Short mmCIF file of C-alpha atoms in Angstrom, two decimals:
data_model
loop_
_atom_site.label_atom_id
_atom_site.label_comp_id
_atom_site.label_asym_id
_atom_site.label_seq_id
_atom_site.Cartn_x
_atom_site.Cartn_y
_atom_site.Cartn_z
CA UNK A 1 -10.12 19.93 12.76
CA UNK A 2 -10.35 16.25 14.29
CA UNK A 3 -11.24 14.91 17.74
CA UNK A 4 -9.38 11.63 18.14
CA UNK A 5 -11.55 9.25 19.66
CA UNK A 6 -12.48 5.20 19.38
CA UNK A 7 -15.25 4.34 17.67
CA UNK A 8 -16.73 0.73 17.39
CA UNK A 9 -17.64 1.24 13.81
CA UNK A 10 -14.44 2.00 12.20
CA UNK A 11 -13.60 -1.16 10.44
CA UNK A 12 -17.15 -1.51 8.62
CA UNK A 13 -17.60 -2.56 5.49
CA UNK A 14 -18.40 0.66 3.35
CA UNK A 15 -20.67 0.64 0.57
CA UNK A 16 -19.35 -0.62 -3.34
CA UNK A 17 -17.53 -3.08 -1.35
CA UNK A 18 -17.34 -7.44 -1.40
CA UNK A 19 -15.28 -8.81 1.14
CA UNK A 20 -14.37 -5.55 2.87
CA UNK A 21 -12.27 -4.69 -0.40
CA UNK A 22 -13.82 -1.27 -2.49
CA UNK A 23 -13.70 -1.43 -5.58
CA UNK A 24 -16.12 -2.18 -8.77
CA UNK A 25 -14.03 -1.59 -11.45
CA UNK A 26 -13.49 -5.33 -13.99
CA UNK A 27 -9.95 -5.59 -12.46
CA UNK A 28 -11.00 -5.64 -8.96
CA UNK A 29 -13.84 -8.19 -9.99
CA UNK A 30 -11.93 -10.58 -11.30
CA UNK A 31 -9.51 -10.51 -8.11
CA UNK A 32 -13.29 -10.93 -6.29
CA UNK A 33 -13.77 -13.83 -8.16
CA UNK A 34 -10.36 -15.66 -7.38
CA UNK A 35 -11.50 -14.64 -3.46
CA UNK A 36 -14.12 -17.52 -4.02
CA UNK A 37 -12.71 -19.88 -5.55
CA UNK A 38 -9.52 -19.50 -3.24
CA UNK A 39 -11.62 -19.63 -0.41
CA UNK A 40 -13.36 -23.26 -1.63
CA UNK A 41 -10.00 -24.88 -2.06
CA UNK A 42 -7.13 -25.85 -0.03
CA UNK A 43 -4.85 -24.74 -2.77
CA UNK A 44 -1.66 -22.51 -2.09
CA UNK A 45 -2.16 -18.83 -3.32
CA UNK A 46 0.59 -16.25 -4.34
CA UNK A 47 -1.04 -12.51 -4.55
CA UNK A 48 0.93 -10.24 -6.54
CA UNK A 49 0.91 -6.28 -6.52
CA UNK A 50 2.36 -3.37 -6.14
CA UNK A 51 2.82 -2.20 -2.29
CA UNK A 52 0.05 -0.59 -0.75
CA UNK A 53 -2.56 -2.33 -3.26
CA UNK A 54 -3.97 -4.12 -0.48
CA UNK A 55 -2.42 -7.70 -0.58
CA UNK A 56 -3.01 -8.84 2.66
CA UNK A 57 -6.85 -7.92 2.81
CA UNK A 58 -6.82 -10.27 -0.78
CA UNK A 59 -5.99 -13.11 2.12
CA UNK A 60 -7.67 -12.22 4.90
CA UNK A 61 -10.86 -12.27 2.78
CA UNK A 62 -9.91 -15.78 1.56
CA UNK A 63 -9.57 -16.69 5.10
CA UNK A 64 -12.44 -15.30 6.53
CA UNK A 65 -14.62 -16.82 3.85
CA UNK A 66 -12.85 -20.35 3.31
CA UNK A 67 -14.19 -23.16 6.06
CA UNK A 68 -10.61 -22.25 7.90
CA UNK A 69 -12.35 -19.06 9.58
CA UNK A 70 -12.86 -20.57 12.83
CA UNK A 71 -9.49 -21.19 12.82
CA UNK A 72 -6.45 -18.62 13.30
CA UNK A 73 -5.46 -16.11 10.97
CA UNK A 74 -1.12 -15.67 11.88
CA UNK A 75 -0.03 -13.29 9.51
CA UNK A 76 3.93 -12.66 8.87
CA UNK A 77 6.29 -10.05 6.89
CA UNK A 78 9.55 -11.38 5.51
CA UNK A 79 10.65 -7.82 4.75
CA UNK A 80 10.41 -6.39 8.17
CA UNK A 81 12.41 -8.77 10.01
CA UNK A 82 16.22 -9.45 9.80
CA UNK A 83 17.27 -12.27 7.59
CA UNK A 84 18.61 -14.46 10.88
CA UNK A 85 15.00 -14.44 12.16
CA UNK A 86 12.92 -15.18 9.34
CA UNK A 87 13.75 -18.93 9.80
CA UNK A 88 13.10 -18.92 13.80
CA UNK A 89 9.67 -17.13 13.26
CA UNK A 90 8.32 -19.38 10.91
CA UNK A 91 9.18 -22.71 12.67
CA UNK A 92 10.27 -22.08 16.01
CA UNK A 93 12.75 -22.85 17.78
CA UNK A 94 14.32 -25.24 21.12
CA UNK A 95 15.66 -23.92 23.90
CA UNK A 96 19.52 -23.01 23.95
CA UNK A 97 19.18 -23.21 20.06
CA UNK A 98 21.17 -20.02 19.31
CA UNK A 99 22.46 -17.21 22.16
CA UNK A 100 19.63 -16.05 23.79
CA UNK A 101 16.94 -18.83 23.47
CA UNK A 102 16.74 -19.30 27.33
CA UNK A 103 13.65 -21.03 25.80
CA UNK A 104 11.53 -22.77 23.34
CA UNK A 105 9.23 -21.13 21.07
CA UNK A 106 6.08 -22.11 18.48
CA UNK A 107 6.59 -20.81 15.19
CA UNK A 108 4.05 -19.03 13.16
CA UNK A 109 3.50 -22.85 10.88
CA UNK A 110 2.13 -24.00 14.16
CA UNK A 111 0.26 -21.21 15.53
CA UNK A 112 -1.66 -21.00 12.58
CA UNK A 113 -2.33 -24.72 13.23
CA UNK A 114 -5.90 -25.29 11.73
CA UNK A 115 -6.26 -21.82 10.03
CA UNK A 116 -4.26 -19.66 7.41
CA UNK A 117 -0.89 -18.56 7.39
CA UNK A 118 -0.38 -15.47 5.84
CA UNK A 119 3.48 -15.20 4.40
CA UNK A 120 3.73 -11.18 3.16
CA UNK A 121 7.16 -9.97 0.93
CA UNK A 122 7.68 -13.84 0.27
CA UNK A 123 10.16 -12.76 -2.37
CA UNK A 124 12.62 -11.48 0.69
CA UNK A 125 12.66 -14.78 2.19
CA UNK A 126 16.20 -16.18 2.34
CA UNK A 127 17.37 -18.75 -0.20
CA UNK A 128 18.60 -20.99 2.70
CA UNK A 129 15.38 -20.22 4.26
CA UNK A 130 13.38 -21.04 1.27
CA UNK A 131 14.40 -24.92 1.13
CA UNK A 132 12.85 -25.43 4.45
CA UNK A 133 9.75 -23.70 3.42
CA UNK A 134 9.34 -26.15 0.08
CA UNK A 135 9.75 -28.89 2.54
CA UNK A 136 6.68 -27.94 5.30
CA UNK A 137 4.58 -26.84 1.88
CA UNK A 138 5.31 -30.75 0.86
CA UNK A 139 5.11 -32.59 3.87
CA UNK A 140 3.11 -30.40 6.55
CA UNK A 141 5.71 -31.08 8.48
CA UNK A 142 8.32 -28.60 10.56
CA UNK A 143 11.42 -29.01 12.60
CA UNK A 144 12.09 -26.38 15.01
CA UNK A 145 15.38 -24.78 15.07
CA UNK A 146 17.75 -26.61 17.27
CA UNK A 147 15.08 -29.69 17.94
CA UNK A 148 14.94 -32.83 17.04
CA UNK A 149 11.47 -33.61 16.61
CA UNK A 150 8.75 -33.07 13.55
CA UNK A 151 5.81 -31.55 14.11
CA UNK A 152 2.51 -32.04 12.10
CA UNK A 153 1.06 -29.10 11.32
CA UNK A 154 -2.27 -28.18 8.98
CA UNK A 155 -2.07 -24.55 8.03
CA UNK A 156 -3.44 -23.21 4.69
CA UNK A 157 -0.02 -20.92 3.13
CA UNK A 158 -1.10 -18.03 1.31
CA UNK A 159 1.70 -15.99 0.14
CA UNK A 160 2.10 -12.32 -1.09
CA UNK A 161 4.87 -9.91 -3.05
CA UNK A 162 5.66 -6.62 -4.56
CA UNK A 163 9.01 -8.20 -6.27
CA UNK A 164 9.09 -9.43 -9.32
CA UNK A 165 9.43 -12.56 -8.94
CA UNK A 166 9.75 -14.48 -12.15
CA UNK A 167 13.13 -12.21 -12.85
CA UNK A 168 13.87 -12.92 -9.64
CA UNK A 169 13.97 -17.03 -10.72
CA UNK A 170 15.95 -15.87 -13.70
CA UNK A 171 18.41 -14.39 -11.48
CA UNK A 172 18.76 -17.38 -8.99
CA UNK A 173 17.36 -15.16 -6.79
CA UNK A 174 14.30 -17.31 -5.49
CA UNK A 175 14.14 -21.21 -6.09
CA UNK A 176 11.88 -22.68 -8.85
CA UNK A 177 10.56 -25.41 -6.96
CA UNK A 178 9.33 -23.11 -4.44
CA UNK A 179 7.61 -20.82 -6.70
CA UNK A 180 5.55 -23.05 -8.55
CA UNK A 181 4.56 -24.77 -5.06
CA UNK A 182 3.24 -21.69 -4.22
CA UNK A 183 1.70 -20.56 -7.46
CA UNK A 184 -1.27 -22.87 -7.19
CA UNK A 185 -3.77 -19.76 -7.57
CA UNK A 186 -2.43 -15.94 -8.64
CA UNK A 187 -4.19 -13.38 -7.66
CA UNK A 188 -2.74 -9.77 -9.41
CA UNK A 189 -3.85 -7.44 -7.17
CA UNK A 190 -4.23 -4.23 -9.95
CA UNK A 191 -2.66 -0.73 -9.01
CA UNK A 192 -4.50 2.63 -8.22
CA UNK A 193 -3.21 4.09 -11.38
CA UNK A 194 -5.43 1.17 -13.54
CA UNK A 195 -8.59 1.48 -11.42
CA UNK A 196 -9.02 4.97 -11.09
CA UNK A 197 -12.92 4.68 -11.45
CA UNK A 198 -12.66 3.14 -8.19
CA UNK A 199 -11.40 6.40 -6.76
CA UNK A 200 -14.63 7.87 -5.59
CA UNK A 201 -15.66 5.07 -3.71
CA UNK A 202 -12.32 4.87 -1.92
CA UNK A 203 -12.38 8.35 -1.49
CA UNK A 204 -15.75 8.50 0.18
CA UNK A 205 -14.68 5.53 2.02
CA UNK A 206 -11.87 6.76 3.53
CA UNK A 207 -13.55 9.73 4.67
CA UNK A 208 -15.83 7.91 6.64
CA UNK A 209 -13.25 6.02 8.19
CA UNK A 210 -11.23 9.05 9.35
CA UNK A 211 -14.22 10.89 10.91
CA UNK A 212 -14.84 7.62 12.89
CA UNK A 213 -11.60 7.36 14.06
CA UNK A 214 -11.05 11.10 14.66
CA UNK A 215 -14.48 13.56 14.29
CA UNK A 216 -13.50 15.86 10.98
CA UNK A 217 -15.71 17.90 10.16
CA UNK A 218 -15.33 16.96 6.39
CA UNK A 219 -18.28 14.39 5.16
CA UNK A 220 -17.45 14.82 1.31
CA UNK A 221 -15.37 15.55 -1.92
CA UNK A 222 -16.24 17.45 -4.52
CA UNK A 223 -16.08 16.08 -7.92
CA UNK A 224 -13.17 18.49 -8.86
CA UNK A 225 -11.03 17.28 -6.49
CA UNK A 226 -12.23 13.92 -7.58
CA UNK A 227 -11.01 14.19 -10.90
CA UNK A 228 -7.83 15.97 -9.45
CA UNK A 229 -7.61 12.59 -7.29
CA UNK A 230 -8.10 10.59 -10.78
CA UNK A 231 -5.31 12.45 -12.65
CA UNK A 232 -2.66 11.29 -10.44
CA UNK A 233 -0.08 8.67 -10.93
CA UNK A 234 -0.58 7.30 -7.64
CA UNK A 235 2.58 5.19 -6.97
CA UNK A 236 2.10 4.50 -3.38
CA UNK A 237 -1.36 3.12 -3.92
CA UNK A 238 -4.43 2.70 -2.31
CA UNK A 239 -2.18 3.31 1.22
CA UNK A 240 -1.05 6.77 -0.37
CA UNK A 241 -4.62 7.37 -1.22
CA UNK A 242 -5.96 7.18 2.34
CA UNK A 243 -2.83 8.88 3.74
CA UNK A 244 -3.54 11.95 1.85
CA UNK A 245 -7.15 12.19 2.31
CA UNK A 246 -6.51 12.00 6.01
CA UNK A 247 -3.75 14.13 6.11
CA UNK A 248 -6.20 17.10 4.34
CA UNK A 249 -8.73 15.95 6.97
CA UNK A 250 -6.98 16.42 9.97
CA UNK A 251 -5.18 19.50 8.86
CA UNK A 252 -8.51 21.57 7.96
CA UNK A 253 -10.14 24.66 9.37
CA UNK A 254 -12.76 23.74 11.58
CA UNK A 255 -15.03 24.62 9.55
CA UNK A 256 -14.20 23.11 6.07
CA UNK A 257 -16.53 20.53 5.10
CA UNK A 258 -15.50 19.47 1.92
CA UNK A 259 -12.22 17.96 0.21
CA UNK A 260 -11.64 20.70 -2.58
CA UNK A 261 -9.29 20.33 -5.84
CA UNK A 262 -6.79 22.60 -3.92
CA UNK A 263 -6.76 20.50 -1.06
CA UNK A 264 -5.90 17.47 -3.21
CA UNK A 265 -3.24 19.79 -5.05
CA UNK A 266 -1.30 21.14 -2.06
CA UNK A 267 -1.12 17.99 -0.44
CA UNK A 268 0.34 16.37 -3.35
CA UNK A 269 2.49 19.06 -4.18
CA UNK A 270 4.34 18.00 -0.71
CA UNK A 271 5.91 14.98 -2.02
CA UNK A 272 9.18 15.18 -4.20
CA UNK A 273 8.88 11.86 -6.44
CA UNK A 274 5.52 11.87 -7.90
CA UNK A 275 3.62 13.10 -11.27
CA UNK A 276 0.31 13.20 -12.17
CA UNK A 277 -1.45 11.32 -15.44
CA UNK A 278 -2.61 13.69 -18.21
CA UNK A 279 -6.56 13.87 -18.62
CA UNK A 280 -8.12 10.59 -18.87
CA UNK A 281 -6.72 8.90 -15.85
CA UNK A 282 -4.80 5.65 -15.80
CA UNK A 283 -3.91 5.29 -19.92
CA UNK A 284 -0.50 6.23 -21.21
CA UNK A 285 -0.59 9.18 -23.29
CA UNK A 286 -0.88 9.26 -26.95
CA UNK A 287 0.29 11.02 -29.77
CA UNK A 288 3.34 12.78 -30.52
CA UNK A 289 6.21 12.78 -28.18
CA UNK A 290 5.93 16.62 -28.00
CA UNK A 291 1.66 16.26 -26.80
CA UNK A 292 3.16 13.63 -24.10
CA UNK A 293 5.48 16.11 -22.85
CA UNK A 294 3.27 18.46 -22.62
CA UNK A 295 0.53 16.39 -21.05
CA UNK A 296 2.84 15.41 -17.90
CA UNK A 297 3.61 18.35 -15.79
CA UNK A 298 7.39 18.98 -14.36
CA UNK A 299 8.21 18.50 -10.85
CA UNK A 300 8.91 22.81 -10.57
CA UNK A 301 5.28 23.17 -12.25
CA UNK A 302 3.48 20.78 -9.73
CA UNK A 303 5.76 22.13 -6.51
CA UNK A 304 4.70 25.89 -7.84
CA UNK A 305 0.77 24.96 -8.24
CA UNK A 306 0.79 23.79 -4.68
CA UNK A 307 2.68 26.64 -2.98
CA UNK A 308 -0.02 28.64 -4.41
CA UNK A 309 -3.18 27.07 -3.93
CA UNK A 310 -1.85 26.72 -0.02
CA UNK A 311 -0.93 30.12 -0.49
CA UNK A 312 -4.45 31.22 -1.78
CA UNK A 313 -6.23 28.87 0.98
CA UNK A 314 -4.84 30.68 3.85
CA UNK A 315 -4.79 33.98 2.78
CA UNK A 316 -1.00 34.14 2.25
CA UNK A 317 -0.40 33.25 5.78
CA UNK A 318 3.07 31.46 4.73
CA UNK A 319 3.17 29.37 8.05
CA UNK A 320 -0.37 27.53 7.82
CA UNK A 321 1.02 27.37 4.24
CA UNK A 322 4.25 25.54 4.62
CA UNK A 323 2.37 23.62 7.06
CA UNK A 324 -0.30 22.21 4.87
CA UNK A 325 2.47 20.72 1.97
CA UNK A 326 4.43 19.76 4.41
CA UNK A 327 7.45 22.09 4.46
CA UNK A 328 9.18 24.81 6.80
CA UNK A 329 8.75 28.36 6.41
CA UNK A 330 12.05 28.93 5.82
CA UNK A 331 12.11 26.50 2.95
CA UNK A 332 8.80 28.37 1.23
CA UNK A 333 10.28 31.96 1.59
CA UNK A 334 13.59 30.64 -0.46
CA UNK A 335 11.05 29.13 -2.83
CA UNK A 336 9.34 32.15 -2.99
CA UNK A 337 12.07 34.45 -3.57
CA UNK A 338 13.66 32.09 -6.02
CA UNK A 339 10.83 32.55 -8.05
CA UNK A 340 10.86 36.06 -7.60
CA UNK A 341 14.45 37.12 -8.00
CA UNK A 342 14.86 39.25 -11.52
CA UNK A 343 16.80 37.91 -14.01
CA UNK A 344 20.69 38.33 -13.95
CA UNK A 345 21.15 41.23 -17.14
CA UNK A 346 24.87 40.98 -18.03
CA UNK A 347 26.30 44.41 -19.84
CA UNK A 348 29.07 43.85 -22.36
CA UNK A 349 31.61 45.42 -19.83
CA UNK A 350 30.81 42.63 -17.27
CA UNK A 351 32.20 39.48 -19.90
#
């Protein structure tokens, strides 16, 4: 359904945007808001959020807009690096300072030299790790591992987390004095599931960016599978959001022009740990605990509503099917039959 191509025009700013962030909704406005001021300041910021809320486009915004934007934005991801190399990446190191320096190396403190340095998953930083961080954050000063000498540095820390981290400080987990060096300026980055006005925009959005990058023939989404887009827990995020709608994009009929409501359902229906909200989007459900049950549909009811809208969609051709929500054939005939099999009848000469 998709021609992949490059196009210069992918990374635009879409419309209902500030700062290249979508979103109009009073949560996302006040995290606009703490853009600006964090950008006028020299002040340390810790962004909090869920992942795939969009953390690191909070800093990259602050960067781009602060009077650091001529300088370098070095971005780095505690989480996706093994604990021994955490300290090495952020300050360097000499050469012959463990087995296989054969030399030295800047660290990201100094190649962010005169710009921002963006710290991501601070809250999997090492404790031992973490003392030498409070230290630069004091003095603007590093020591390379296995040197000798300090090196000046002027690089603006913004930090970012999923974890929790004040019961991580209860748990000795992450050091006080670091924290509250670093939580100069909070931003909460909201989830999906408490925006979910911002939806359509994102939606629309993320269409646009998916035809640029690959040629779908789908420009739109109607508004029922808008408000099947709205009803959904949404627990990977914004991130989930724009993996979906591209994953119904580039799976499409040639033809198919719009995102439908059993487009949205078949695709969710494909993923094993997820629930949608009852009517009304993002708010808990009210009223007895019976109505709540009932308002929150089981993991069987939500596989079964997918298999058949797929079903439906491709005329009960069970490969394009399985396909579309993401399973094997084999695995939707024994879903099929299961659901099909009669009941066992037991006759009082069989107990």
């Amino acid at each position: 359904a998709c021609r992949r191509d490059s196009h210069p025009d992918l990374f635009r700013e879409p419309g209902g945007s500030r700062y290249g962030i979508i979103g109009h909704t009073p949560g996302m406005q006040k995290v606009f808001e703490l853009i600006k001021r964090s950008a006028e300041v020299f002040s340390n910021v810790l962004i909090l959020g869920e992942s795939g809320t969009g953390k690191e486009l909070v800093a990259q915004a602050i960067h781009k807009n602060s009077p650091r934007s001529a300088g370098p934005y070095v971005a780095m991801n505690c989480a996706a690096m093994p604990e021994a190399l955490v300290e090495s990446e952020l300050f360097g190191y000499e050469k012959g300072a463990f087995t296989g320096a054969s030399g030295s190396r800047i660290g990201r403190f100094e190649a962010a030299d005169g710009g921002t340095l963006f710290i991501d998953e601070i809250g999997d930083c090492p404790l031992p790790v973490q003392a030498k961080l409070l230290r630069v954050l004091e003095n603007r000063v590093v020591t390379p591992l296995g040197g000798h000498r300090d090196v000046k540095v002027d690089s603006r820390v913004i930090a970012a987390t999923s974890r929790d981290l004040p019961d991580m400080l209860v748990k000795a987990q992450f050091r006080d004095d670091l924290f509250y060096r670093l939580n100069v300026i909070t931003i909460q980055v909201p989830p999906l599931r408490n925006r979910i006005e911002d939806i359509p925009l994102l939606a629309r959005s993320f269409i646009d960016r998916v035809n640029a990058q690959n040629h779908c023939a789908i420009n739109t989404v109607s508004e029922a599978a808008v408000d099947a887009l709205k009803r959904y827990r949404w627990p990977g995020n914004v991130r989930e959001l724009l993996n979906i709608i591209e994953r119904i994009m580039v799976l499409a009929d040639k033809s198919k022009t719009m995102i439908t409501s059993e487009d949205v359902i078949a695709q969710i229906a494909g993923y094993h740990d997820l629930a949608k909200l009852p009517e009304g989007g993002g708010n808990a459900p009210t009223g007895t605990p019976a109505a709540q049950e009932k308002a929150v549909p089981t993991l069987s009811q939500l596989e079964d509503e997918g298999i058949q809208a797929a079903l439906k969609r491709y005329n009960n051709n069970k490969t394009r099917a399985a396909n579309a929500i993401g399973i094997s054939v084999r695995t939707l005939q024994r879903k099929l039959a299961s659901k099909e099999a009669p009941p066992m009848v037991l006759l009082r000469g069989d107990l």
